[in-house]
Short mmCIF file of N, CA and C in Angstrom, two decimals:
data_model
loop_
_atom_site.label_atom_id
_atom_site.label_comp_id
_atom_site.label_asym_id
_atom_site.label_seq_id
_atom_site.Cartn_x
_atom_site.Cartn_y
_atom_site.Cartn_z
N UNK A 1 85.37 2.05 172.93
CA UNK A 1 85.18 3.05 171.87
C UNK A 1 86.08 4.35 172.40
N UNK A 2 86.64 5.06 171.52
CA UNK A 2 87.51 6.16 171.76
C UNK A 2 86.59 7.41 172.15
N UNK A 3 86.86 8.10 173.21
CA UNK A 3 86.07 9.23 173.54
C UNK A 3 86.26 10.30 172.65
N UNK A 4 85.24 11.06 172.22
CA UNK A 4 85.43 12.29 171.18
C UNK A 4 86.12 13.35 171.91
N UNK A 5 86.76 14.17 171.22
CA UNK A 5 87.47 15.35 171.79
C UNK A 5 86.41 16.39 172.20
N UNK A 6 86.60 17.03 173.30
CA UNK A 6 85.73 17.93 173.77
C UNK A 6 85.80 19.19 172.94
N UNK A 7 84.46 19.79 172.78
CA UNK A 7 84.45 20.98 171.93
C UNK A 7 85.01 22.20 172.68
N UNK A 8 85.84 22.92 172.24
CA UNK A 8 86.30 24.18 172.92
C UNK A 8 85.83 25.28 172.12
N UNK A 9 85.17 26.17 172.73
CA UNK A 9 84.56 27.38 171.95
C UNK A 9 85.48 28.54 172.02
N UNK A 10 86.47 28.50 172.84
CA UNK A 10 87.55 29.61 172.95
C UNK A 10 88.45 29.80 171.71
N UNK A 11 88.90 30.91 171.39
CA UNK A 11 89.77 31.11 170.22
C UNK A 11 91.08 30.35 170.46
N UNK A 12 91.52 29.82 169.25
CA UNK A 12 92.83 29.01 169.26
C UNK A 12 93.87 30.14 169.16
N UNK A 13 94.84 30.18 170.03
CA UNK A 13 95.86 31.16 170.10
C UNK A 13 96.89 30.90 169.04
N UNK A 14 97.35 29.63 168.68
CA UNK A 14 98.30 29.42 167.67
C UNK A 14 97.66 29.69 166.22
N UNK A 15 96.45 29.33 165.98
CA UNK A 15 95.84 29.77 164.75
C UNK A 15 95.72 31.26 164.72
N UNK A 16 95.26 31.92 165.67
CA UNK A 16 95.25 33.38 165.60
C UNK A 16 96.54 34.07 165.36
N UNK A 17 97.66 33.56 166.00
CA UNK A 17 98.96 34.11 165.68
C UNK A 17 99.38 33.94 164.18
N UNK A 18 99.14 32.81 163.83
CA UNK A 18 99.42 32.51 162.35
C UNK A 18 98.75 33.37 161.43
N UNK A 19 97.43 33.48 161.76
CA UNK A 19 96.66 34.48 160.81
C UNK A 19 97.07 35.90 160.89
N UNK A 20 97.40 36.31 162.06
CA UNK A 20 97.91 37.73 162.10
C UNK A 20 99.28 37.87 161.50
N UNK A 21 100.14 36.93 161.57
CA UNK A 21 101.42 36.95 160.77
C UNK A 21 101.00 36.97 159.23
N UNK A 22 100.16 36.11 158.89
CA UNK A 22 99.97 36.02 157.45
C UNK A 22 99.17 37.43 156.91
N UNK A 23 98.43 37.96 157.62
CA UNK A 23 97.63 39.15 157.14
C UNK A 23 98.11 40.30 158.08
N UNK A 24 99.35 40.54 158.04
CA UNK A 24 99.98 41.66 158.86
C UNK A 24 99.33 43.02 158.32
N UNK A 25 99.10 43.96 159.21
CA UNK A 25 98.52 45.22 158.79
C UNK A 25 99.12 46.03 157.62
N UNK A 26 100.52 45.94 157.46
CA UNK A 26 101.28 46.76 156.43
C UNK A 26 100.87 46.20 155.05
N UNK A 27 100.38 44.87 155.04
CA UNK A 27 99.98 44.15 153.75
C UNK A 27 98.55 44.39 153.36
N UNK A 28 98.38 44.75 152.11
CA UNK A 28 96.98 44.81 151.68
C UNK A 28 96.47 43.38 151.17
N UNK A 29 95.23 43.28 151.02
CA UNK A 29 94.55 42.10 150.58
C UNK A 29 95.09 41.40 149.39
N UNK A 30 95.42 42.37 148.46
CA UNK A 30 95.77 41.82 147.08
C UNK A 30 97.16 41.08 147.10
N UNK A 31 98.04 41.74 147.94
CA UNK A 31 99.39 41.03 148.10
C UNK A 31 99.36 39.62 148.72
N UNK A 32 98.43 39.45 149.65
CA UNK A 32 98.14 38.20 150.25
C UNK A 32 97.59 37.24 149.30
N UNK A 33 96.61 37.61 148.41
CA UNK A 33 96.11 36.83 147.55
C UNK A 33 97.16 36.39 146.48
N UNK A 34 97.98 37.36 146.06
CA UNK A 34 99.03 37.16 145.04
C UNK A 34 99.97 36.08 145.73
N UNK A 35 100.34 36.18 146.98
CA UNK A 35 101.26 35.02 147.66
C UNK A 35 100.63 33.76 147.60
N UNK A 36 99.27 33.68 147.96
CA UNK A 36 98.63 32.46 148.03
C UNK A 36 98.56 31.73 146.63
N UNK A 37 98.30 32.52 145.68
CA UNK A 37 98.13 32.06 144.27
C UNK A 37 99.63 31.68 143.83
N UNK A 38 100.52 32.32 144.12
CA UNK A 38 101.93 31.92 143.66
C UNK A 38 102.33 30.68 144.38
N UNK A 39 102.00 30.50 145.57
CA UNK A 39 102.27 29.22 146.30
C UNK A 39 101.50 28.08 145.76
N UNK A 40 100.27 28.38 145.47
CA UNK A 40 99.45 27.24 144.85
C UNK A 40 99.92 26.83 143.46
N UNK A 41 100.41 27.87 142.64
CA UNK A 41 101.02 27.57 141.32
C UNK A 41 102.25 26.65 141.53
N UNK A 42 103.16 26.88 142.50
CA UNK A 42 104.25 26.05 142.68
C UNK A 42 103.92 24.66 143.05
N UNK A 43 102.82 24.56 143.91
CA UNK A 43 102.38 23.24 144.33
C UNK A 43 101.59 22.33 143.45
N UNK A 44 101.15 23.12 142.30
CA UNK A 44 100.21 22.47 141.52
C UNK A 44 100.77 21.31 140.71
N UNK A 45 100.24 20.12 140.77
CA UNK A 45 100.61 18.96 140.19
C UNK A 45 100.20 18.97 138.65
N UNK A 46 99.08 19.47 138.35
CA UNK A 46 98.54 19.47 137.08
C UNK A 46 97.12 19.92 137.06
N UNK A 47 96.43 19.94 136.01
CA UNK A 47 95.14 20.44 136.01
C UNK A 47 94.10 19.46 136.75
N UNK A 48 92.96 19.79 137.14
CA UNK A 48 92.08 18.97 137.86
C UNK A 48 91.67 17.70 136.92
N UNK A 49 91.53 18.00 135.72
CA UNK A 49 91.11 16.86 134.92
C UNK A 49 92.17 15.79 134.64
N UNK A 50 93.57 16.37 134.81
CA UNK A 50 94.56 15.36 134.68
C UNK A 50 94.66 14.49 135.92
N UNK A 51 94.44 15.15 137.12
CA UNK A 51 94.45 14.40 138.25
C UNK A 51 93.25 13.37 138.32
N UNK A 52 92.05 13.70 137.82
CA UNK A 52 90.96 12.83 137.77
C UNK A 52 91.20 11.67 136.79
N UNK A 53 91.76 12.05 135.70
CA UNK A 53 92.03 11.00 134.74
C UNK A 53 93.06 9.87 135.25
N UNK A 54 94.03 10.26 136.03
CA UNK A 54 94.94 9.26 136.64
C UNK A 54 94.16 8.41 137.49
N UNK A 55 93.26 8.89 138.37
CA UNK A 55 92.44 8.18 139.31
C UNK A 55 91.39 7.39 138.58
N UNK A 56 90.85 7.78 137.42
CA UNK A 56 89.77 7.10 136.70
C UNK A 56 90.22 5.83 136.13
N UNK A 57 91.50 5.69 135.62
CA UNK A 57 91.89 4.40 135.10
C UNK A 57 91.91 3.33 136.19
N UNK A 58 92.47 3.66 137.38
CA UNK A 58 92.51 2.68 138.49
C UNK A 58 91.09 2.46 138.98
N UNK A 59 90.30 3.36 138.92
CA UNK A 59 88.82 3.32 139.39
C UNK A 59 88.06 2.44 138.48
N UNK A 60 88.22 2.52 137.15
CA UNK A 60 87.52 1.68 136.21
C UNK A 60 88.03 0.20 136.20
N UNK A 61 89.31 0.06 136.37
CA UNK A 61 89.93 -1.30 136.62
C UNK A 61 89.41 -2.01 137.80
N UNK A 62 89.33 -1.22 139.03
CA UNK A 62 88.73 -1.81 140.11
C UNK A 62 87.31 -2.21 140.17
N UNK A 63 86.52 -1.25 139.37
CA UNK A 63 85.10 -1.56 139.32
C UNK A 63 84.82 -2.83 138.42
N UNK A 64 85.64 -2.99 137.38
CA UNK A 64 85.54 -4.16 136.52
C UNK A 64 85.97 -5.49 137.14
N UNK A 65 87.02 -5.39 138.17
CA UNK A 65 87.40 -6.53 138.86
C UNK A 65 86.31 -6.87 139.89
N UNK A 66 85.67 -5.86 140.55
CA UNK A 66 84.58 -6.05 141.63
C UNK A 66 83.38 -6.67 140.82
N UNK A 67 83.02 -6.18 139.58
CA UNK A 67 81.85 -6.67 138.90
C UNK A 67 82.11 -8.10 138.45
N UNK A 68 83.30 -8.46 137.99
CA UNK A 68 83.57 -9.83 137.59
C UNK A 68 83.43 -10.74 138.85
N UNK A 69 83.89 -10.42 139.97
CA UNK A 69 84.20 -11.29 140.97
C UNK A 69 82.70 -11.45 141.62
N UNK A 70 81.79 -10.29 141.62
CA UNK A 70 80.40 -10.41 142.05
C UNK A 70 79.57 -11.41 141.10
N UNK A 71 79.80 -11.30 139.76
CA UNK A 71 79.18 -12.01 138.77
C UNK A 71 79.45 -13.44 139.06
N UNK A 72 80.77 -13.74 139.22
CA UNK A 72 81.22 -15.08 139.53
C UNK A 72 80.53 -15.68 140.74
N UNK A 73 80.64 -14.99 141.88
CA UNK A 73 80.05 -15.55 143.06
C UNK A 73 78.55 -15.70 142.99
N UNK A 74 77.83 -14.70 142.42
CA UNK A 74 76.43 -14.79 142.15
C UNK A 74 75.97 -15.98 141.32
N UNK A 75 76.64 -16.25 140.31
CA UNK A 75 76.38 -17.35 139.21
C UNK A 75 76.73 -18.48 140.04
N UNK A 76 77.77 -18.58 140.82
CA UNK A 76 78.22 -19.93 141.47
C UNK A 76 77.12 -20.26 142.43
N UNK A 77 76.65 -19.34 143.17
CA UNK A 77 75.69 -19.59 144.30
C UNK A 77 74.30 -19.91 143.73
N UNK A 78 74.03 -19.26 142.57
CA UNK A 78 72.64 -19.54 141.93
C UNK A 78 72.52 -20.88 141.19
N UNK A 79 73.64 -21.60 140.90
CA UNK A 79 73.67 -22.84 140.08
C UNK A 79 73.25 -24.06 141.01
N UNK A 80 72.34 -24.47 140.73
CA UNK A 80 71.82 -25.66 141.53
C UNK A 80 72.07 -27.00 140.68
N UNK A 81 72.39 -28.08 141.43
CA UNK A 81 72.74 -29.26 140.91
C UNK A 81 71.48 -29.88 140.04
N UNK A 82 70.27 -29.58 140.41
CA UNK A 82 69.08 -30.22 139.69
C UNK A 82 68.69 -29.24 138.52
N UNK A 83 67.94 -29.81 137.60
CA UNK A 83 67.57 -29.00 136.44
C UNK A 83 66.30 -28.19 136.87
N UNK A 84 66.39 -26.90 136.72
CA UNK A 84 65.32 -26.00 136.90
C UNK A 84 64.41 -25.87 135.60
N UNK A 85 63.15 -25.89 135.85
CA UNK A 85 62.24 -25.60 134.68
C UNK A 85 62.29 -24.07 134.17
N UNK A 86 62.17 -23.92 133.00
CA UNK A 86 62.07 -22.59 132.47
C UNK A 86 60.70 -21.90 132.58
N UNK A 87 60.49 -20.75 132.35
CA UNK A 87 59.30 -19.95 132.57
C UNK A 87 58.23 -20.61 131.52
N UNK A 88 58.75 -20.83 130.41
CA UNK A 88 57.75 -21.39 129.32
C UNK A 88 57.27 -22.74 129.72
N UNK A 89 58.05 -23.61 130.46
CA UNK A 89 57.68 -24.94 130.90
C UNK A 89 56.61 -24.75 132.02
N UNK A 90 56.84 -23.81 132.86
CA UNK A 90 55.87 -23.57 133.94
C UNK A 90 54.49 -23.06 133.46
N UNK A 91 54.73 -22.14 132.47
CA UNK A 91 53.34 -21.55 132.00
C UNK A 91 52.60 -22.66 131.08
N UNK A 92 53.24 -23.30 130.44
CA UNK A 92 52.61 -24.37 129.59
C UNK A 92 52.20 -25.58 130.19
N UNK A 93 52.59 -25.84 131.41
CA UNK A 93 52.26 -27.00 132.06
C UNK A 93 50.76 -27.05 132.49
N UNK A 94 50.22 -28.24 132.34
CA UNK A 94 48.79 -28.29 132.87
C UNK A 94 48.63 -28.03 134.38
N UNK A 95 47.53 -27.64 134.92
CA UNK A 95 47.46 -27.36 136.28
C UNK A 95 47.56 -28.58 137.02
N UNK A 96 47.96 -28.50 138.31
CA UNK A 96 48.15 -29.68 139.09
C UNK A 96 46.86 -30.44 139.46
N UNK A 97 45.80 -29.54 139.78
CA UNK A 97 44.49 -30.02 140.07
C UNK A 97 43.59 -29.48 138.84
N UNK A 98 42.70 -30.38 138.46
CA UNK A 98 41.72 -30.02 137.44
C UNK A 98 41.01 -28.67 137.61
N UNK A 99 40.54 -28.40 138.84
CA UNK A 99 39.71 -27.29 139.09
C UNK A 99 40.56 -26.08 139.64
N UNK A 100 41.85 -26.03 139.49
CA UNK A 100 42.61 -25.07 140.16
C UNK A 100 42.42 -23.68 139.50
N UNK A 101 42.29 -23.67 138.27
CA UNK A 101 42.22 -22.28 137.62
C UNK A 101 40.78 -21.76 137.93
N UNK A 102 39.76 -22.49 138.03
CA UNK A 102 38.36 -22.05 138.41
C UNK A 102 38.41 -21.49 139.79
N UNK A 103 39.20 -22.24 140.64
CA UNK A 103 39.19 -21.78 142.14
C UNK A 103 39.87 -20.46 142.24
N UNK A 104 41.06 -20.19 141.55
CA UNK A 104 41.74 -19.04 141.66
C UNK A 104 40.92 -17.92 140.98
N UNK A 105 40.25 -18.08 139.81
CA UNK A 105 39.41 -17.08 139.24
C UNK A 105 38.30 -16.72 140.13
N UNK A 106 37.60 -17.60 140.70
CA UNK A 106 36.49 -17.42 141.52
C UNK A 106 36.97 -16.52 142.81
N UNK A 107 38.11 -16.77 143.39
CA UNK A 107 38.48 -15.95 144.58
C UNK A 107 39.05 -14.65 144.10
N UNK A 108 39.43 -14.45 143.00
CA UNK A 108 39.67 -13.03 142.43
C UNK A 108 38.51 -12.36 142.16
N UNK A 109 37.56 -12.93 141.59
CA UNK A 109 36.17 -12.30 141.27
C UNK A 109 35.44 -11.85 142.50
N UNK A 110 35.57 -12.72 143.49
CA UNK A 110 34.91 -12.40 144.82
C UNK A 110 35.59 -11.30 145.53
N UNK A 111 36.76 -11.12 145.38
CA UNK A 111 37.45 -10.02 146.12
C UNK A 111 37.24 -8.71 145.25
#
């Protein structure tokens, strides 16, 4: 297993220098925000709903494919070569032993 990187609580010099350069004292906060927003507008690919719409098509197709494969595999694993009785057959069948119902009812009543 890969060893985790040790935590260093000391300030990062490179990050500090980059922040000092970006937020130089001659600059007010509004100019910095304007620069960041202008940069974000240039990099913007589209609105968030357009980005999600592109991913949604692929996601729905992948989910449908996985659901079909899972249904096929579950159906194939559940298919037995012998004929299984339906629930109606089981409920309508007479008990295997003549006094089976009385024994079950007596045990339920005693508890």
